[in-house]
Tab-separated table of C-alpha atoms in Angstrom:
chain	number	residue	atom	x	y	z
A	1	MET	CA	122.312	96.531	-0.730
A	2	ASN	CA	123.396	93.319	-2.464
A	3	THR	CA	124.217	93.255	-6.177
A	4	THR	CA	121.044	91.429	-7.213
A	5	ASN	CA	118.804	93.922	-5.447
A	6	GLU	CA	120.762	96.823	-6.882
A	7	ARG	CA	120.610	95.317	-10.378
A	8	ASP	CA	116.841	94.852	-10.081
A	9	GLU	CA	116.424	98.395	-8.809
A	10	ILE	CA	118.524	99.957	-11.578
A	11	LEU	CA	116.835	97.930	-14.320
A	12	GLY	CA	113.446	98.722	-12.802
A	13	ALA	CA	114.241	102.427	-12.841
A	14	PHE	CA	115.466	102.256	-16.417
A	15	SER	CA	112.383	100.312	-17.525
A	16	VAL	CA	110.027	103.101	-16.398
A	17	GLU	CA	111.919	105.979	-17.971
A	18	PRO	CA	109.598	108.027	-20.198
A	19	VAL	CA	112.033	107.875	-23.124
A	20	HIS	CA	114.365	105.025	-23.998
A	21	ASP	CA	116.715	106.635	-26.458
A	22	LEU	CA	120.462	106.321	-26.761
A	23	ALA	CA	121.020	109.353	-24.495
A	24	THR	CA	118.992	107.789	-21.656
A	25	LEU	CA	120.822	104.503	-22.052
A	26	LYS	CA	124.220	106.168	-22.047
A	27	SER	CA	123.433	108.126	-18.908
A	28	TYR	CA	122.631	104.855	-17.108
A	29	LEU	CA	125.726	103.182	-18.517
A	30	LYS	CA	127.842	105.997	-17.182
A	31	ARG	CA	126.332	105.738	-13.701
A	32	TYR	CA	126.039	101.965	-13.551
A	33	PRO	CA	128.709	100.418	-15.811
A	34	GLN	CA	128.550	97.200	-13.789
A	35	PHE	CA	125.097	96.515	-15.302
A	36	ALA	CA	126.027	97.519	-18.844
A	37	GLU	CA	125.177	94.213	-20.453
A	38	ASP	CA	121.707	94.051	-18.907
A	39	LEU	CA	120.973	97.706	-19.608
A	40	VAL	CA	121.917	97.368	-23.273
A	41	GLU	CA	119.813	94.234	-23.669
A	42	LEU	CA	116.853	95.796	-21.855
A	43	SER	CA	117.072	98.896	-24.014
A	44	PHE	CA	117.121	96.716	-27.106
A	45	LEU	CA	114.097	94.733	-25.914
A	46	ILE	CA	112.093	97.874	-25.157
A	47	SER	CA	112.841	99.431	-28.526
A	48	ASP	CA	111.929	96.200	-30.292
A	49	LEU	CA	108.572	95.559	-28.590
A	50	THR	CA	105.218	96.751	-29.951
A	51	GLU	CA	101.799	96.775	-28.256
A	52	ASP	CA	99.416	96.729	-31.200
A	53	ASP	CA	95.765	95.632	-30.994
A	54	VAL	CA	96.469	92.545	-33.051
A	55	PRO	CA	94.027	89.629	-32.954
A	56	LEU	CA	95.298	86.732	-30.887
A	57	SER	CA	96.262	83.444	-32.473
A	58	GLU	CA	94.686	80.237	-31.202
A	59	HIS	CA	97.841	79.551	-29.207
A	60	ASP	CA	97.678	83.015	-27.630
A	61	GLN	CA	94.001	82.553	-26.753
A	62	ASN	CA	94.763	79.216	-25.120
A	63	ARG	CA	97.536	80.841	-23.079
A	64	VAL	CA	95.112	83.565	-21.926
A	65	GLU	CA	92.487	80.976	-20.951
A	66	SER	CA	95.060	78.986	-19.075
A	67	ALA	CA	96.214	82.117	-17.211
A	68	CYS	CA	92.614	82.966	-16.318
A	69	SER	CA	92.163	79.607	-14.639
A	70	ARG	CA	94.649	80.769	-11.967
A	71	ILE	CA	92.398	83.347	-10.389
A	72	GLN	CA	89.366	83.119	-8.187
A	73	ARG	CA	86.162	83.313	-10.157
A	74	PRO	CA	83.527	85.830	-9.121
A	75	SER	CA	80.659	84.205	-7.270
A	76	SER	CA	77.284	84.324	-8.983
A	77	SER	CA	75.446	87.586	-8.546
A	78	PRO	CA	72.489	87.585	-6.129
A	79	THR	CA	70.114	88.046	-9.064
A	80	ILE	CA	71.398	84.967	-10.865
A	81	THR	CA	71.221	82.993	-7.617
A	82	VAL	CA	67.607	84.014	-6.908
A	83	LEU	CA	66.380	83.209	-10.420
A	84	ALA	CA	68.271	79.914	-10.536
A	85	ARG	CA	66.785	78.828	-7.192
A	86	LEU	CA	63.307	79.803	-8.314
A	87	LYS	CA	63.754	77.411	-11.197
A	88	GLU	CA	65.181	74.599	-9.029
A	89	ARG	CA	62.534	74.959	-6.319
A	90	SER	CA	59.525	75.918	-8.409
A	91	VAL	CA	57.470	72.897	-7.265
A	92	GLU	CA	58.032	73.640	-3.571
A	93	VAL	CA	57.393	77.382	-3.997
A	94	ALA	CA	54.172	76.721	-5.936
A	95	SER	CA	53.068	74.273	-3.311
A	96	THR	CA	53.753	76.666	-0.436
A	97	LEU	CA	51.840	79.482	-2.104
A	98	GLY	CA	49.117	77.110	-3.250
A	99	VAL	CA	49.300	78.251	-6.883
A	100	PRO	CA	50.012	76.544	-10.233
A	101	ARG	CA	53.688	76.421	-11.296
A	102	GLN	CA	53.051	78.908	-14.086
A	103	VAL	CA	52.763	81.615	-11.400
A	104	VAL	CA	56.267	80.736	-10.185
A	105	THR	CA	57.452	80.752	-13.784
A	106	ALA	CA	56.068	84.277	-14.160
A	107	LEU	CA	58.014	85.325	-11.054
A	108	ARG	CA	61.221	83.710	-12.383
A	109	GLU	CA	60.829	85.408	-15.751
A	110	CYS	CA	60.528	88.755	-13.943
A	111	VAL	CA	57.131	89.368	-15.560
A	112	VAL	CA	55.514	90.385	-12.276
A	113	ASP	CA	55.643	94.004	-11.159
A	114	VAL	CA	57.460	93.500	-7.872
A	115	SER	CA	55.625	96.391	-6.181
A	116	THR	CA	52.371	94.419	-6.430
A	117	LEU	CA	53.752	91.545	-4.373
A	118	THR	CA	52.736	91.633	-0.754
A	119	GLN	CA	55.421	91.535	1.924
A	120	ARG	CA	54.011	88.247	3.141
A	121	VAL	CA	54.370	86.536	-0.234
A	122	ALA	CA	57.846	88.044	-0.824
A	123	SER	CA	59.053	86.912	2.626
A	124	SER	CA	57.628	83.452	2.190
A	125	VAL	CA	59.281	82.883	-1.189
A	126	ALA	CA	62.583	84.520	-0.142
A	127	ARG	CA	62.737	82.244	2.904
A	128	GLN	CA	62.217	79.220	0.719
A	129	LEU	CA	64.971	80.358	-1.646
A	130	GLU	CA	67.312	81.111	1.288
A	131	VAL	CA	67.880	84.704	0.160
A	132	SER	CA	66.974	88.021	1.735
A	133	VAL	CA	63.693	89.725	0.849
A	134	ASP	CA	65.693	92.608	-0.625
A	135	GLU	CA	67.695	90.259	-2.866
A	136	PHE	CA	64.458	88.605	-3.952
A	137	ARG	CA	62.804	91.917	-4.799
A	138	ILE	CA	65.904	93.284	-6.590
A	139	ALA	CA	66.166	90.128	-8.689
A	140	LEU	CA	62.504	90.262	-9.712
A	141	ALA	CA	62.746	93.952	-10.533
A	142	GLY	CA	65.243	93.132	-13.307
A	143	PRO	CA	64.377	92.932	-16.995
A	144	GLU	CA	62.003	90.259	-18.219
A	145	GLN	CA	63.684	86.918	-18.887
A	146	SER	CA	61.399	85.742	-21.637
A	147	ALA	CA	61.796	82.178	-22.809
A	148	PRO	CA	59.952	80.729	-25.794
A	149	ARG	CA	57.560	78.062	-24.613
A	150	LEU	CA	54.952	75.868	-26.180
A	151	TYR	CA	51.936	75.469	-23.988
A	152	ARG	CA	48.240	75.986	-24.216
A	153	SER	CA	46.675	78.873	-22.394
A	154	ASP	CA	43.137	80.061	-21.940
A	155	HIS	CA	44.382	83.589	-22.399
A	156	PRO	CA	45.898	85.305	-25.464
A	157	PRO	CA	49.657	86.042	-25.322
A	158	ARG	CA	50.420	89.000	-23.148
A	159	SER	CA	52.125	91.970	-24.693
A	160	SER	CA	55.585	92.650	-23.252
A	161	GLY	CA	55.782	94.646	-20.046
A	162	LYS	CA	55.404	93.840	-16.404
A	163	VAL	CA	51.986	92.937	-15.040
A	164	SER	CA	50.501	92.857	-11.566
A	165	PHE	CA	50.726	89.767	-9.407
A	166	GLU	CA	46.921	89.728	-9.338
A	167	GLN	CA	46.734	89.499	-13.127
A	168	VAL	CA	49.157	86.589	-13.146
A	169	LEU	CA	47.082	84.801	-10.513
A	170	ARG	CA	43.848	85.347	-12.481
A	171	GLU	CA	45.416	84.174	-15.760
A	172	ALA	CA	46.506	81.018	-13.939
A	173	ASN	CA	42.915	80.451	-12.836
A	174	VAL	CA	43.765	80.638	-9.143
A	175	PRO	CA	40.529	80.469	-7.079
A	176	GLU	CA	39.189	83.849	-5.993
A	177	GLN	CA	39.517	83.076	-2.310
A	178	LYS	CA	43.195	82.216	-2.742
A	179	ILE	CA	43.788	85.417	-4.729
A	180	VAL	CA	42.337	87.506	-1.918
A	181	GLU	CA	44.491	85.651	0.571
A	182	LEU	CA	47.684	86.189	-1.430
A	183	LEU	CA	47.008	89.865	-2.030
A	184	GLN	CA	46.249	90.596	1.571
A	185	ASP	CA	49.187	91.673	3.702
A	186	ASP	CA	49.522	91.161	7.419
A	187	PRO	CA	48.139	94.109	9.313
B	1	MET	CA	92.177	111.210	-6.968
B	2	SER	CA	94.148	108.040	-7.670
B	3	ALA	CA	96.240	106.200	-5.130
B	4	PRO	CA	99.986	106.850	-5.254
B	5	THR	CA	102.381	104.253	-6.512
B	6	LEU	CA	104.310	102.992	-3.559
B	7	GLN	CA	107.597	101.794	-5.058
B	8	LYS	CA	110.565	103.822	-3.932
B	9	MET	CA	113.447	104.746	-6.192
B	10	LYS	CA	117.086	104.541	-5.254
B	11	GLY	CA	117.393	107.520	-2.937
B	12	GLY	CA	113.912	107.226	-1.436
B	13	ALA	CA	111.741	109.242	-3.840
B	14	VAL	CA	108.513	107.582	-4.942
B	15	TYR	CA	107.876	106.650	-8.549
B	16	THR	CA	105.182	108.710	-10.179
B	17	ARG	CA	102.953	107.989	-13.125
B	18	PHE	CA	103.244	110.045	-16.277
B	19	PRO	CA	100.934	113.105	-16.327
B	20	ASP	CA	98.733	111.753	-19.132
B	21	ILE	CA	98.119	108.578	-17.128
B	22	GLU	CA	97.176	110.586	-14.017
B	23	VAL	CA	94.670	112.599	-16.057
B	24	LYS	CA	93.171	109.436	-17.516
B	25	LEU	CA	92.905	107.827	-14.064
B	26	ASP	CA	91.031	110.839	-12.716
B	27	GLU	CA	88.591	110.544	-15.613
B	28	LEU	CA	88.135	106.796	-15.148
B	29	TYR	CA	87.493	107.143	-11.417
B	30	GLN	CA	84.199	108.857	-12.295
B	31	LEU	CA	82.845	105.671	-13.898
B	32	THR	CA	80.798	102.899	-12.343
B	33	ASP	CA	82.428	99.471	-12.155
B	34	GLN	CA	80.469	98.282	-15.184
B	35	GLN	CA	81.399	101.347	-17.220
B	36	LEU	CA	85.039	100.969	-16.211
B	37	VAL	CA	85.223	97.372	-17.401
B	38	ALA	CA	83.476	98.298	-20.650
B	39	ARG	CA	85.996	101.085	-21.284
B	40	CYS	CA	88.958	98.822	-20.542
B	41	GLU	CA	87.601	96.270	-22.998
B	42	LEU	CA	87.925	98.753	-25.862
B	43	PRO	CA	91.016	98.381	-28.047
B	44	LYS	CA	93.930	100.562	-26.920
B	45	SER	CA	93.786	102.401	-30.234
B	46	ASP	CA	90.128	103.391	-29.747
B	47	PRO	CA	89.694	107.108	-28.917
B	48	ASN	CA	88.102	106.000	-25.617
B	49	GLY	CA	90.598	103.181	-25.111
B	50	VAL	CA	92.308	102.845	-21.746
B	51	PRO	CA	96.125	102.743	-21.459
B	52	THR	CA	97.382	99.467	-20.052
B	53	GLN	CA	98.971	101.263	-17.074
B	54	CYS	CA	95.459	102.350	-16.010
B	55	VAL	CA	94.069	98.825	-16.383
B	56	VAL	CA	96.838	97.566	-14.078
B	57	HIS	CA	95.989	100.302	-11.590
B	58	PHE	CA	92.282	99.476	-11.460
B	59	LEU	CA	92.892	95.751	-11.256
B	60	ARG	CA	94.909	96.424	-8.090
B	61	GLN	CA	92.275	98.752	-6.688
B	62	HIS	CA	89.660	96.007	-7.149
B	63	ARG	CA	91.631	93.077	-5.800
B	64	ASP	CA	88.731	92.351	-3.410
B	65	ASN	CA	86.043	92.726	-6.043
B	66	PRO	CA	86.025	89.738	-8.407
B	67	GLN	CA	83.294	91.350	-10.534
B	68	VAL	CA	85.901	93.871	-11.709
B	69	PHE	CA	89.167	92.046	-10.996
B	70	THR	CA	88.327	89.045	-13.170
B	71	PRO	CA	87.495	90.887	-16.417
B	72	LEU	CA	90.458	93.247	-15.949
B	73	TYR	CA	92.742	90.263	-15.389
B	74	ARG	CA	91.590	88.776	-18.689
B	75	ILE	CA	92.096	92.097	-20.473
B	76	LEU	CA	95.637	92.381	-19.124
B	77	ALA	CA	96.479	88.801	-20.040
B	78	THR	CA	95.244	89.532	-23.567
B	79	ARG	CA	97.246	92.742	-23.772
B	80	ALA	CA	100.353	90.943	-22.559
B	81	ARG	CA	99.981	88.501	-25.463
B	82	GLN	CA	99.795	91.519	-27.768
B	83	VAL	CA	103.241	92.696	-26.664
B	84	ARG	CA	105.382	91.378	-29.478
B	85	PRO	CA	108.856	91.884	-30.873
B	86	ASN	CA	109.081	93.663	-34.199
B	87	LYS	CA	111.431	91.022	-35.462
B	88	LEU	CA	111.091	87.290	-35.656
B	89	LEU	CA	112.710	85.891	-32.547
B	90	PRO	CA	115.548	83.421	-32.613
B	91	LYS	CA	114.479	80.093	-31.163
B	92	HIS	CA	116.570	80.551	-28.026
B	93	GLU	CA	114.725	83.777	-27.122
B	94	GLN	CA	111.189	82.433	-27.632
B	95	PRO	CA	110.916	80.606	-24.284
B	96	ALA	CA	111.759	83.867	-22.497
B	97	HIS	CA	108.646	85.530	-23.903
B	98	GLU	CA	106.471	82.638	-22.731
B	99	THR	CA	108.101	82.690	-19.294
B	100	ALA	CA	107.582	86.452	-19.052
B	101	PHE	CA	103.881	86.030	-19.807
B	102	ASP	CA	103.577	83.410	-17.062
B	103	ALA	CA	105.478	85.633	-14.643
B	104	PHE	CA	103.253	88.614	-15.427
B	105	THR	CA	99.949	86.771	-15.075
B	106	MET	CA	101.275	85.167	-11.888
B	107	LEU	CA	102.012	88.613	-10.475
B	108	LEU	CA	98.481	89.732	-11.335
B	109	ALA	CA	96.965	86.632	-9.738
B	110	GLU	CA	99.101	87.112	-6.602
B	111	GLU	CA	97.897	90.705	-6.380
B	112	GLN	CA	94.462	89.272	-5.578
B	113	LYS	CA	95.997	87.960	-2.334
B	114	GLY	CA	98.097	91.017	-1.550
B	115	TYR	CA	100.206	93.918	-2.779
B	116	GLN	CA	102.852	92.949	-5.359
B	117	GLU	CA	105.566	95.588	-5.365
B	118	ARG	CA	106.778	94.799	-8.860
B	119	LEU	CA	103.429	95.737	-10.376
B	120	ASP	CA	104.178	99.357	-9.466
B	121	TYR	CA	106.504	99.494	-12.464
B	122	PHE	CA	103.665	98.347	-14.729
B	123	GLU	CA	101.551	101.289	-13.592
B	124	VAL	CA	104.276	103.669	-14.712
B	125	ASN	CA	105.530	102.193	-17.989
B	126	PHE	CA	103.895	98.942	-19.037
B	127	LYS	CA	106.078	98.160	-22.038
B	128	GLY	CA	109.314	98.904	-20.187
B	129	ALA	CA	108.293	96.826	-17.184
B	130	TYR	CA	107.196	93.945	-19.410
B	131	ALA	CA	110.509	94.077	-21.295
B	132	ASN	CA	112.258	93.831	-17.934
B	133	LEU	CA	110.341	90.622	-17.203
B	134	ILE	CA	111.447	89.252	-20.575
B	135	LEU	CA	115.050	90.142	-19.747
B	136	ASP	CA	114.813	88.302	-16.427
B	137	ALA	CA	113.415	85.274	-18.204
B	138	GLN	CA	116.143	85.496	-20.854
B	139	ARG	CA	118.857	85.563	-18.193
B	140	HIS	CA	117.232	82.640	-16.431
B	141	HIS	CA	117.142	80.578	-19.634
B	142	GLU	CA	120.724	81.527	-20.461
B	143	ALA	CA	121.844	80.370	-17.029
B	144	LEU	CA	120.082	77.049	-17.533
B	145	THR	CA	121.570	76.635	-20.998
B	146	ALA	CA	125.051	77.514	-19.731
B	147	LYS	CA	124.771	74.778	-17.097
B	148	GLN	CA	123.820	72.238	-19.749
B	149	SER	CA	126.327	73.257	-22.437
B	150	THR	CA	129.771	71.787	-22.858
B	151	PRO	CA	132.628	73.958	-21.616
B	152	GLY	CA	134.605	75.508	-24.439
B	153	ALA	CA	131.622	75.974	-26.717
B	154	SER	CA	131.516	79.707	-26.064
B	155	ASP	CA	132.552	82.355	-28.542
B	156	ASP	CA	134.960	83.992	-26.208
B	157	HIS	CA	138.146	83.189	-28.096
B	158	SER	CA	140.184	86.255	-28.810
B	159	ASP	CA	140.509	87.475	-32.335
B	160	ASP	CA	142.996	90.102	-31.405
B	161	GLN	CA	145.690	88.462	-33.449
B	162	GLU	CA	143.704	88.877	-36.620
B	163	PRO	CA	144.708	91.803	-38.786
B	164	ASP	CA	142.455	94.802	-38.501
B	165	ASP	CA	140.217	95.097	-41.514
B	166	GLU	CA	140.684	98.853	-41.290
B	167	SER	CA	136.943	99.264	-41.421
B	168	THR	CA	136.226	102.665	-39.998
B	169	GLY	CA	132.615	102.875	-41.125
B	170	ASP	CA	130.151	103.737	-38.396
B	171	PRO	CA	127.893	100.700	-37.936
B	172	TYR	CA	125.085	103.043	-36.980
B	173	ASP	CA	124.844	104.006	-40.634
B	174	ASP	CA	125.337	100.519	-41.974
B	175	PRO	CA	122.407	99.842	-44.324
B	176	VAL	CA	122.471	96.149	-43.487
B	177	PHE	CA	121.639	96.874	-39.862
B	178	LYS	CA	118.985	99.386	-40.853
B	179	ASP	CA	117.378	97.330	-43.576
B	180	ARG	CA	113.685	96.684	-43.044
B	181	GLU	CA	114.242	93.167	-44.330
B	182	VAL	CA	116.381	92.471	-41.294
B	183	ALA	CA	113.177	91.862	-39.341
B	184	SER	CA	112.268	88.834	-41.435
B	185	VAL	CA	115.646	87.135	-41.072
B	186	TRP	CA	116.547	88.395	-37.603
B	187	GLY	CA	115.693	85.244	-35.661
B	188	VAL	CA	117.544	82.889	-38.002
B	189	ALA	CA	120.508	85.267	-38.198
B	190	LEU	CA	120.904	85.416	-34.430
B	191	GLU	CA	120.788	81.637	-34.236
B	192	ARG	CA	123.804	81.559	-36.571
B	193	MET	CA	125.824	84.077	-34.569
B	194	THR	CA	127.904	83.630	-31.469
B	195	LEU	CA	126.608	85.236	-28.291
B	196	ARG	CA	129.084	88.098	-28.587
B	197	GLN	CA	128.166	88.722	-32.209
B	198	GLN	CA	124.516	88.883	-31.142
B	199	LYS	CA	125.354	91.473	-28.518
B	200	ILE	CA	127.367	93.529	-30.978
B	201	VAL	CA	124.709	93.495	-33.659
B	202	LYS	CA	122.081	94.592	-31.131
B	203	MET	CA	124.301	97.406	-29.931
B	204	CYS	CA	124.984	98.489	-33.496
B	205	LYS	CA	121.251	98.688	-34.072
B	206	GLN	CA	120.920	100.930	-31.038
B	207	GLY	CA	123.567	103.285	-32.377
B	208	PHE	CA	126.646	102.425	-30.315
B	209	LEU	CA	130.050	103.058	-31.842
B	210	ILE	CA	132.776	100.460	-31.714
B	211	GLU	CA	135.248	102.988	-30.354
B	212	SER	CA	135.449	106.701	-29.768
B	213	ASN	CA	138.040	109.403	-29.185
B	214	ASP	CA	135.933	110.605	-26.271
B	215	PRO	CA	137.207	108.713	-23.233
B	216	ASP	CA	133.806	109.065	-21.504
B	217	GLU	CA	131.809	107.658	-24.420
B	218	ALA	CA	130.232	104.240	-23.864
B	219	THR	CA	131.375	102.142	-26.801
B	220	ILE	CA	130.889	98.535	-27.838
B	221	SER	CA	134.500	97.603	-27.205
B	222	LYS	CA	134.442	99.193	-23.764
B	223	LEU	CA	131.100	97.731	-22.740
B	224	LEU	CA	132.061	94.225	-23.823
B	225	GLY	CA	135.644	94.504	-22.595
B	226	ILE	CA	137.192	93.611	-25.943
B	227	THR	CA	139.483	95.464	-28.312
B	228	PRO	CA	138.035	97.503	-31.153
B	229	LYS	CA	139.624	95.061	-33.591
B	230	THR	CA	137.764	92.127	-32.095
B	231	ALA	CA	134.553	94.091	-31.998
B	232	ARG	CA	134.893	95.015	-35.674
B	233	LYS	CA	135.624	91.470	-36.685
B	234	ASP	CA	132.557	90.194	-34.846
B	235	ARG	CA	130.463	92.988	-36.265
B	236	ASP	CA	131.570	92.174	-39.802
B	237	THR	CA	130.867	88.498	-39.354
B	238	ALA	CA	127.408	89.345	-38.025
B	239	ARG	CA	126.846	91.740	-40.896
B	240	ALA	CA	127.870	89.074	-43.408
B	241	ILE	CA	125.391	86.602	-41.890
B	242	LEU	CA	122.569	89.144	-42.068
B	243	LYS	CA	123.463	90.233	-45.583
B	244	ARG	CA	123.600	86.685	-46.879
B	245	LEU	CA	120.235	85.845	-45.348
B	246	ILE	CA	118.629	88.980	-46.770
B	247	GLU	CA	120.018	88.263	-50.242
B	248	GLU	CA	119.520	84.509	-50.348
B	249	GLY	CA	116.685	83.898	-47.918
B	250	VAL	CA	116.551	82.030	-44.645
B	251	ASN	CA	117.097	78.658	-46.323
B	252	ALA	CA	120.526	79.692	-47.622
């Protein structure tokens, strides 16, 4: 073993000792006098360092942010992806389903009880969003994403809580024939 | 059950975590990923706080799961910034702390790509392992400074011809080295000392004697390879610098 490796190994071993008192240091000095200077300095450093929960200064925070830029960021979760795509592609989705955009908005805001969506509608929308049907259903099953909006409606504001897809269609004044079509699953 | 630390000690035995850390790991393994991150985000001093060794462990276990790795990385970077010296650092030691932080966060980031052996030490004793990184950085900076400095500027001139001051007092009991006020003037004091005086004052603070009748005792004079007279002279000079700064302030 070369001297550098041995030095690193001895200092590494000393650094993880459970107690860093004078007795521990002296026992290392006795066994490894060739690394005395480093062992004494390391012992001094360990005894001088504290790990308190102190608030970080602005400089410290900047150093943490800079360090964080080194690592790979997590990709967006499937739920975020589904809801974001529903927003981006709301016109196309509404057009495919043949419903007003407010129905798509209700889907995006997770207002619709996902169990009332037919497999045909779920598959159609999922395909358009380029996600799996499961991802689509999981995303819509999440908590309501209410957003304050100013628009006129023929219906009074709904109390919080999920509603059926049928109710959303009726509140959007979707023609009866279209409602039947959308609520009917393939045999 | 937590994964074993893989680093081998001199002689082949494997390093082991302290028992309290093993118990805590077993408890934390019962949590979901979200709960784990939430626990690690608590301050260390919180009754439910997570020791830094455990945070390092779970970061490594989740190297392929950015949803956990990323927040734990941030927590560890924050905790590394909270590792501070008790005393104000002399200017020449400050860059070493910054370099150590970079080295530590680099190790963590590299762990995302593959196993980093050195992180094993951080799972056993975080503070000790971090101090070792600081020491490496200190040695690196000293080597750079030595290359740039003019030859002959060192403090290594012998004082052995000076008369012994007959001081037999044990520096371990010297109130100047024990004074709480030392912390506030420490950095400036070290900047005014020679390298050997710095080493001696640090050893005095750790309780080393200048000399001893016991031939097996590690003493300052033996460790630095100088005579007890020289060691005492350096110690007294260092003590005078500290004392003056404590009495008159850092602008003296």
